[in-house]
mmCIF file of C-alpha atoms in Angstrom:
data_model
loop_
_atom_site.group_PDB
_atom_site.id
_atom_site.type_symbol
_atom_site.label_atom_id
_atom_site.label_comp_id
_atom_site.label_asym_id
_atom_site.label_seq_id
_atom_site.Cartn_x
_atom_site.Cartn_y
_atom_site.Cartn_z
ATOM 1 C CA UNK M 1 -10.167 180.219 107.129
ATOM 2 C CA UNK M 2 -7.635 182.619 105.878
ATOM 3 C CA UNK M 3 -6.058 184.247 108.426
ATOM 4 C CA UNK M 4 -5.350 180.862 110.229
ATOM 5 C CA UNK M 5 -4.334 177.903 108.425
ATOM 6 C CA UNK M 6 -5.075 174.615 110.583
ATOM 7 C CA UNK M 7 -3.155 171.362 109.609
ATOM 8 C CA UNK M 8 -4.852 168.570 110.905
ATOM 9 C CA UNK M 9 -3.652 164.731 111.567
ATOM 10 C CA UNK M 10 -5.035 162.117 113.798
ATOM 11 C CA UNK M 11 -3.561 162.787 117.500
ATOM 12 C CA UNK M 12 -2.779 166.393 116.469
ATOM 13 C CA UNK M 13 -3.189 169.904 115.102
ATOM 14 C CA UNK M 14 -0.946 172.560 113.415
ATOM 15 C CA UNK M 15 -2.290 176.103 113.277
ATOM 16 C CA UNK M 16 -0.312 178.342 111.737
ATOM 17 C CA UNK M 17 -1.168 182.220 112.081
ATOM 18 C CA UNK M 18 -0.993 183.397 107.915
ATOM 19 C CA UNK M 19 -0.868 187.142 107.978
ATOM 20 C CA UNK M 20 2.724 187.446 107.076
ATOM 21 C CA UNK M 21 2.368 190.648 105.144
ATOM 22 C CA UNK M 22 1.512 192.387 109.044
ATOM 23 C CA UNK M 23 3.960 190.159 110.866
ATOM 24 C CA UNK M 24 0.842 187.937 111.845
ATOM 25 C CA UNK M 25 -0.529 191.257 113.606
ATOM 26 C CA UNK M 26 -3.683 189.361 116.038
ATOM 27 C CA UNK M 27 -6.717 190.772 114.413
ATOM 28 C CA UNK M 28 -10.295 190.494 114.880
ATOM 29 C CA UNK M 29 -10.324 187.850 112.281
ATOM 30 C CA UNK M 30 -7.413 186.028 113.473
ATOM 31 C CA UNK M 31 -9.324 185.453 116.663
ATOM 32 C CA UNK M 32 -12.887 184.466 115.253
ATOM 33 C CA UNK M 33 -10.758 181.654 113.147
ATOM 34 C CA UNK M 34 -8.631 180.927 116.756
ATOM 35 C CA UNK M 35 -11.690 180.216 118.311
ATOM 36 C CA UNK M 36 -13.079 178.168 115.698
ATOM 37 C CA UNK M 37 -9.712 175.645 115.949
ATOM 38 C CA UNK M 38 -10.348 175.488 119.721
ATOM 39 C CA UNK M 39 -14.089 174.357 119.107
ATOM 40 C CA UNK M 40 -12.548 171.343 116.810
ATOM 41 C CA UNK M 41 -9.981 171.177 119.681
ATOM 42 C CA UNK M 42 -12.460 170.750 122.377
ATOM 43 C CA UNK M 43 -14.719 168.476 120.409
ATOM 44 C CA UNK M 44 -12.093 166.309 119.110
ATOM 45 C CA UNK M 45 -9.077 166.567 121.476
ATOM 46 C CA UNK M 46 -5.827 166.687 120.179
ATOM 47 C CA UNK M 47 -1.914 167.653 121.174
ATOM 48 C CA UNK M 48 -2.113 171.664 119.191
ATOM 49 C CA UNK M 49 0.643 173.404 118.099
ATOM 50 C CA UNK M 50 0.443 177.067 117.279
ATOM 51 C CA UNK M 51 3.066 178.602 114.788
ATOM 52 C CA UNK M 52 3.101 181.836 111.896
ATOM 53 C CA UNK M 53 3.942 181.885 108.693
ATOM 54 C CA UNK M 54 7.045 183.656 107.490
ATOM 55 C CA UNK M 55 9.727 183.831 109.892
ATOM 56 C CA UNK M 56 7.671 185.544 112.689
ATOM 57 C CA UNK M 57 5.712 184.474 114.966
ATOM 58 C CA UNK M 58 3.061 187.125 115.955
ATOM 59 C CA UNK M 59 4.327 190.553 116.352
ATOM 60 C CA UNK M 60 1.306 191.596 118.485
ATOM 61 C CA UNK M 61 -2.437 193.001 118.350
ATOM 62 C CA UNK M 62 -3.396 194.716 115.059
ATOM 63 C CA UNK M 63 -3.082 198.365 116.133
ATOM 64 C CA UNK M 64 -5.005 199.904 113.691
ATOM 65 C CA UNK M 65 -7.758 197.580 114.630
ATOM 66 C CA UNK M 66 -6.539 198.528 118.427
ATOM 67 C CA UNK M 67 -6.273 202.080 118.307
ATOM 68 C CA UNK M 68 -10.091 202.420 117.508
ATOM 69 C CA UNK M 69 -11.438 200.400 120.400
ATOM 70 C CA UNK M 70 -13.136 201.866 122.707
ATOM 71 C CA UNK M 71 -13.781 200.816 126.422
ATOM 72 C CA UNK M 72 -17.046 198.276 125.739
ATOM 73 C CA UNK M 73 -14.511 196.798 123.110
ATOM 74 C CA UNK M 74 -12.229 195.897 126.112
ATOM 75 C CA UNK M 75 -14.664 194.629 128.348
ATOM 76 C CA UNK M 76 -15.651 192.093 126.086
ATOM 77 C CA UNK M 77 -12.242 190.415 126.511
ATOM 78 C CA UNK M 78 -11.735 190.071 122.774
ATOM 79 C CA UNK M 79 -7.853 188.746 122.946
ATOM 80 C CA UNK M 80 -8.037 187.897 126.512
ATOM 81 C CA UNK M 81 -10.792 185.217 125.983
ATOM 82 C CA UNK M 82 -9.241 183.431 123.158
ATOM 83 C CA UNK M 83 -6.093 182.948 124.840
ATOM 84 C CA UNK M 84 -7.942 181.863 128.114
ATOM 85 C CA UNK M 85 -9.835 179.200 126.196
ATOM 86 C CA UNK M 86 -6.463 177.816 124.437
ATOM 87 C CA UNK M 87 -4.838 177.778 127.500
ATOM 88 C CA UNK M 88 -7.956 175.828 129.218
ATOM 89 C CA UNK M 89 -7.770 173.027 125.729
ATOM 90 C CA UNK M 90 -7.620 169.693 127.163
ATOM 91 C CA UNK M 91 -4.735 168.543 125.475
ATOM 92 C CA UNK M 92 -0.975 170.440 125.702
ATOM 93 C CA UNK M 93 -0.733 173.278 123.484
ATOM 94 C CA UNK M 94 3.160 174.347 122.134
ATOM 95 C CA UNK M 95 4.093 177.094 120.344
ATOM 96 C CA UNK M 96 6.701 177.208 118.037
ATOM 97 C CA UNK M 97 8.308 180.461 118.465
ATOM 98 C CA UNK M 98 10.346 182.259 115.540
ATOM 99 C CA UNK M 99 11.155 185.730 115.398
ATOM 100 C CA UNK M 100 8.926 188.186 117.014
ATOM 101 C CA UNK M 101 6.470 187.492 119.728
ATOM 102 C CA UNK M 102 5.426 190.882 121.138
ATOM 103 C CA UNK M 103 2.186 192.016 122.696
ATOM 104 C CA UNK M 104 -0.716 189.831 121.890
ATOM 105 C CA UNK M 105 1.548 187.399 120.338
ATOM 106 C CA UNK M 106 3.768 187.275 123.546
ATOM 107 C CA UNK M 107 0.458 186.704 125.309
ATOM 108 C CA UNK M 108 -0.780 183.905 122.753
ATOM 109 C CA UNK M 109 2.964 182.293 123.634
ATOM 110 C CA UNK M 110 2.277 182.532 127.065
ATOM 111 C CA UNK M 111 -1.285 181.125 127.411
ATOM 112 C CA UNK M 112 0.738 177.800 125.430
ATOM 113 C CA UNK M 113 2.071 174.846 127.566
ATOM 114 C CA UNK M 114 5.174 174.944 126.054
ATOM 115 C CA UNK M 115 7.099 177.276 124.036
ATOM 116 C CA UNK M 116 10.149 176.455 121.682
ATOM 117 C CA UNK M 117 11.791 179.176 120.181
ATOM 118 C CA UNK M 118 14.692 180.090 117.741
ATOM 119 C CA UNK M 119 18.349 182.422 118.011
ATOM 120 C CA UNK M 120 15.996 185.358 116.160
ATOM 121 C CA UNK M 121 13.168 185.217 119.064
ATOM 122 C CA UNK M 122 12.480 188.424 120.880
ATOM 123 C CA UNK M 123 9.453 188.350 123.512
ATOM 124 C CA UNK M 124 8.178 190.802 125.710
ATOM 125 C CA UNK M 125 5.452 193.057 126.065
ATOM 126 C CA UNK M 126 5.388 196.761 125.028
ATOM 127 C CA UNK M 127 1.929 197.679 125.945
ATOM 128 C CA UNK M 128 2.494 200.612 128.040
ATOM 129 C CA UNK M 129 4.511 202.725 125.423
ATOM 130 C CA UNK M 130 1.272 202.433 123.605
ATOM 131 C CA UNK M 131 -0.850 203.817 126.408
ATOM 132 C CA UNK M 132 -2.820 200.700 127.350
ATOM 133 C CA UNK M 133 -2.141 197.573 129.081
ATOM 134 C CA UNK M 134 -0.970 193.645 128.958
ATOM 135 C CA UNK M 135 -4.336 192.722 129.525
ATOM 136 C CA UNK M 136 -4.629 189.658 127.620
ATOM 137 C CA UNK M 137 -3.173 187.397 130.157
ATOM 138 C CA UNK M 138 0.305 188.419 130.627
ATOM 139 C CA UNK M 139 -0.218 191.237 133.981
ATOM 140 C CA UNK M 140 -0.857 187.581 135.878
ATOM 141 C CA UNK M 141 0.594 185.035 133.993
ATOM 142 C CA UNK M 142 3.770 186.283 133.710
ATOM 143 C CA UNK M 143 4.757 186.391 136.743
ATOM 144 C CA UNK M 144 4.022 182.858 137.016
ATOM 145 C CA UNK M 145 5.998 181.716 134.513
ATOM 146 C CA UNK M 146 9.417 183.726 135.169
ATOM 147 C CA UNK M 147 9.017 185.096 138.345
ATOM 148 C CA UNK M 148 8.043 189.027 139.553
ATOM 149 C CA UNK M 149 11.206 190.789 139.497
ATOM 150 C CA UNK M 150 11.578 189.819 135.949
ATOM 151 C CA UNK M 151 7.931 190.227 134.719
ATOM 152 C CA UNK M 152 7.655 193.498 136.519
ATOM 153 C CA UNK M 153 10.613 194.715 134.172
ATOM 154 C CA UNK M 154 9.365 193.097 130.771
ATOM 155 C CA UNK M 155 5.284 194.800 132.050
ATOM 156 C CA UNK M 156 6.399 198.176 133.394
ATOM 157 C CA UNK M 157 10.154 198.914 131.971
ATOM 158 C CA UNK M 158 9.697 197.494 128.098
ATOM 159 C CA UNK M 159 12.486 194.798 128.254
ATOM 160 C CA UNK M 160 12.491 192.280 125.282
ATOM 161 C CA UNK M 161 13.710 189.082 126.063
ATOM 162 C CA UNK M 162 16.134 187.807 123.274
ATOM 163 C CA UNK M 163 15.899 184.048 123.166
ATOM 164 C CA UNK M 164 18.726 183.313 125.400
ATOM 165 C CA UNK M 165 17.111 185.411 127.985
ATOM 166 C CA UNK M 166 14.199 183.852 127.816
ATOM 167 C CA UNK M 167 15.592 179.862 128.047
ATOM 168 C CA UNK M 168 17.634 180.945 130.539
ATOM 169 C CA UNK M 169 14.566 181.775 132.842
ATOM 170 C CA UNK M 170 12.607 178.848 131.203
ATOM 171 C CA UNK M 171 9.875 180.886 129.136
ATOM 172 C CA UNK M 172 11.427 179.007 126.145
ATOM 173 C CA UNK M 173 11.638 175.206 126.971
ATOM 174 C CA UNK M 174 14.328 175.082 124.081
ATOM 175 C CA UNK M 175 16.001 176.596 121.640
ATOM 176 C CA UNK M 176 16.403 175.257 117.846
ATOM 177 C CA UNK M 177 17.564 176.386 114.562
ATOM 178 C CA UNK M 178 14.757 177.985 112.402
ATOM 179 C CA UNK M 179 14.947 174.440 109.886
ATOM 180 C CA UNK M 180 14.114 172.314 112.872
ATOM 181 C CA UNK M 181 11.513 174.354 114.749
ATOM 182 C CA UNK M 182 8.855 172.234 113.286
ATOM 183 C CA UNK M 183 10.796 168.912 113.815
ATOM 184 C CA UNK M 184 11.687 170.656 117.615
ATOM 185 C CA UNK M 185 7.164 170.947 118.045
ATOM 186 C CA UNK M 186 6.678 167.323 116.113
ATOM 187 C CA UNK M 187 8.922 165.402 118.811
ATOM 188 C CA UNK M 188 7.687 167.189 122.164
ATOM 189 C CA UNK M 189 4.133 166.393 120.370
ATOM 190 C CA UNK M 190 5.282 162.828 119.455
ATOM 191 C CA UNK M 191 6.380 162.128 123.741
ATOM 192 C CA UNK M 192 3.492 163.741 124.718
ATOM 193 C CA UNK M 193 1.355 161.711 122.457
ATOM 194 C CA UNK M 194 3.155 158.600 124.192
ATOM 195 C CA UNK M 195 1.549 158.950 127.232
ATOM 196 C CA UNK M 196 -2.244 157.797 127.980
ATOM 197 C CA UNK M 197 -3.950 160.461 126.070
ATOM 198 C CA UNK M 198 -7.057 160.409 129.657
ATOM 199 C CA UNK M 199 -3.990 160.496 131.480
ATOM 200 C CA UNK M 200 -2.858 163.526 129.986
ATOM 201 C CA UNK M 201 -5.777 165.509 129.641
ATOM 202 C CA UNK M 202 -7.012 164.790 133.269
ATOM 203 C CA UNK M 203 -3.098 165.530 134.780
ATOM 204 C CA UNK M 204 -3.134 168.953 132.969
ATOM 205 C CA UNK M 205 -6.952 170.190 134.283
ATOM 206 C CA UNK M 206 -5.257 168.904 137.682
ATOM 207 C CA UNK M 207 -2.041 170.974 137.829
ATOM 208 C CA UNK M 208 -4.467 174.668 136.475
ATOM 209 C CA UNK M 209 -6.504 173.960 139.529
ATOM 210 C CA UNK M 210 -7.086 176.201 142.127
ATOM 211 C CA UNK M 211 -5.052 175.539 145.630
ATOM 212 C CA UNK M 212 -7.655 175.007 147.528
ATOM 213 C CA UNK M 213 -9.146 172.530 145.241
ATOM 214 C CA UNK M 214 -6.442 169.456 145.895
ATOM 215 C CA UNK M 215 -6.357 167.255 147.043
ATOM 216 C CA UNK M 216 -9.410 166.234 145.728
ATOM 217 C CA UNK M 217 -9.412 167.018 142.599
ATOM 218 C CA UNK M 218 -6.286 164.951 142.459
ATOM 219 C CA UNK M 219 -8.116 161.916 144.571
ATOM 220 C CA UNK M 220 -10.903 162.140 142.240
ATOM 221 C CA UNK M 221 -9.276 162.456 138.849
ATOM 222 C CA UNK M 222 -6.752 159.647 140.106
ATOM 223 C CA UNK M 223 -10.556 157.510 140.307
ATOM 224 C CA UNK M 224 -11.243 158.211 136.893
ATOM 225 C CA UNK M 225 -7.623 156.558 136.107
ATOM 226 C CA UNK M 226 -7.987 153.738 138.343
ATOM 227 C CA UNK M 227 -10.972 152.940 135.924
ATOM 228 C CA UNK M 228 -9.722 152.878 132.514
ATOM 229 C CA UNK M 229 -8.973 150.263 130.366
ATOM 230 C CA UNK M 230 -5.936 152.083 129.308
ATOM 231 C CA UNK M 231 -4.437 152.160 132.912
ATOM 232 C CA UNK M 232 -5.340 148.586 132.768
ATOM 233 C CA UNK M 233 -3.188 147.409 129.925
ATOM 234 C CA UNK M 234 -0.402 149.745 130.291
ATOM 235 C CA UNK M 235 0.964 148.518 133.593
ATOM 236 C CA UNK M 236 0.316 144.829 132.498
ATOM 237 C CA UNK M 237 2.389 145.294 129.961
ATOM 238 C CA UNK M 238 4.929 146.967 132.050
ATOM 239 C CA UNK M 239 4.516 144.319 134.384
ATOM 240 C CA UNK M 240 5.316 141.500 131.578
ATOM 241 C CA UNK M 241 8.490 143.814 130.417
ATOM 242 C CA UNK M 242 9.593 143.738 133.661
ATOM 243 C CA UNK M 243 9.468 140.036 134.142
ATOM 244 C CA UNK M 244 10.892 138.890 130.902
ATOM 245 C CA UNK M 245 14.268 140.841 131.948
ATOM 246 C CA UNK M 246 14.577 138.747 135.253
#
């Protein structure tokens, strides 16, 4: 990989964009090497989080890759079905937001689980003054995350959300200094990592799931639970905690 640096460990995975000398523009490349750390991500599940290198996080599609697509280009959902499949990875994804995060790299924040950002962070979605559209994910899943009024004026008016803006209407869970973004995505990985991994992975397939799919999906995931050994041994053990303090 060279447009995508992926820094493995045992219960997680960093992957940093590395195109710093375009602002981590989203190409072609970019994407092939995105999908390949979601294949090692759905084989092997793991907590991911998704950074770039040099101060910025992804300052949107390539547009000189962009500007000669044509319309079969679009219909194959080249952007839009990477960030569907890392938003569909069974384990939480985070992205560690620094700088800019415009366009496809607003999209690639918004397809994460979480988002932490720093002061410098400015997010949003400038499509239309390039004559196309948010169509990687953002015309729907905005709205979802901060609410239509607000993701009807970042879609159709231009706004850029500085970071403040964007913590205050919870796109960014938090806000840290650029030294301790890293540190920031280590400890949400670290208490996410806490809980039973099953647990986890079965609670967030649960909450994406269609309305009319619960409650069984719940009922039946909740099955699954019941027959773990991990489910087991963690409320014994909360059990024997809670006796030894009487």
């Amino acid at each position: 990989m060279s447009a995508v640096e992926l820094e493995p460990s045992h219960d997680r995975i960093v992957i940093r964009l590395n195109r710093p000398e375009v602002r981590n523009a989203i190409d072609a490349e970019t994407v092939a090497e995105l999908h390949e750390a979601c294949a090692l991500l759905e084989q092997q599940p793991r907590i991911a989080l998704i950074t770039g290198s040099g101060g910025i996080f992804a300052a949107g599609a390539d547009i000189r890759q962009l500007r000669e697509r044509r319309r079969d280009d679009a219909l194959r959902g080249i952007n839009s079905g990477i960030f569907d499949r890392i938003r569909k990875l069974p384990m939480p994804v985070i992205a560690l937001i620094d700088g800019y995060a415009l366009g496809g790299g607003a999209e690639l924040a918004y397809a994460c689980d979480f988002r932490i950002g720093t002061p410098s962070v400015k997010i949003g979605n400038p499509e239309p003054g390039l004559g196309i559209l948010a169509a990687a994910g953002a015309s729907w899943r905005l709205a979802e995350l901060v609410g239509e009024p607000l993701a009807k004026e970042i879609l159709l008016a231009g706004r850029v959300l500085t970071a403040e803006e964007a913590l205050g209407c919870r796109l960014l869970n938090d806000i840290v200094e650029p030294d301790e973004l890293d540190a920031a995505g280590s400890a949400l990985a670290d208490r996410i990592a806490r809980q039973a991994p099953q647990a986890v992975r079965l609670t967030k397939s649960v909450f994406h799931a269609p309305r009319e799919a619960h409650p069984l999906i719940d009922d039946i995931a909740q099955a699954v639970l019941f027959e773990t050994e991990d489910k087991y041994d963690r409320m014994t053990a909360f059990l024997e905690r809670k006796d030894r303090k009487k």
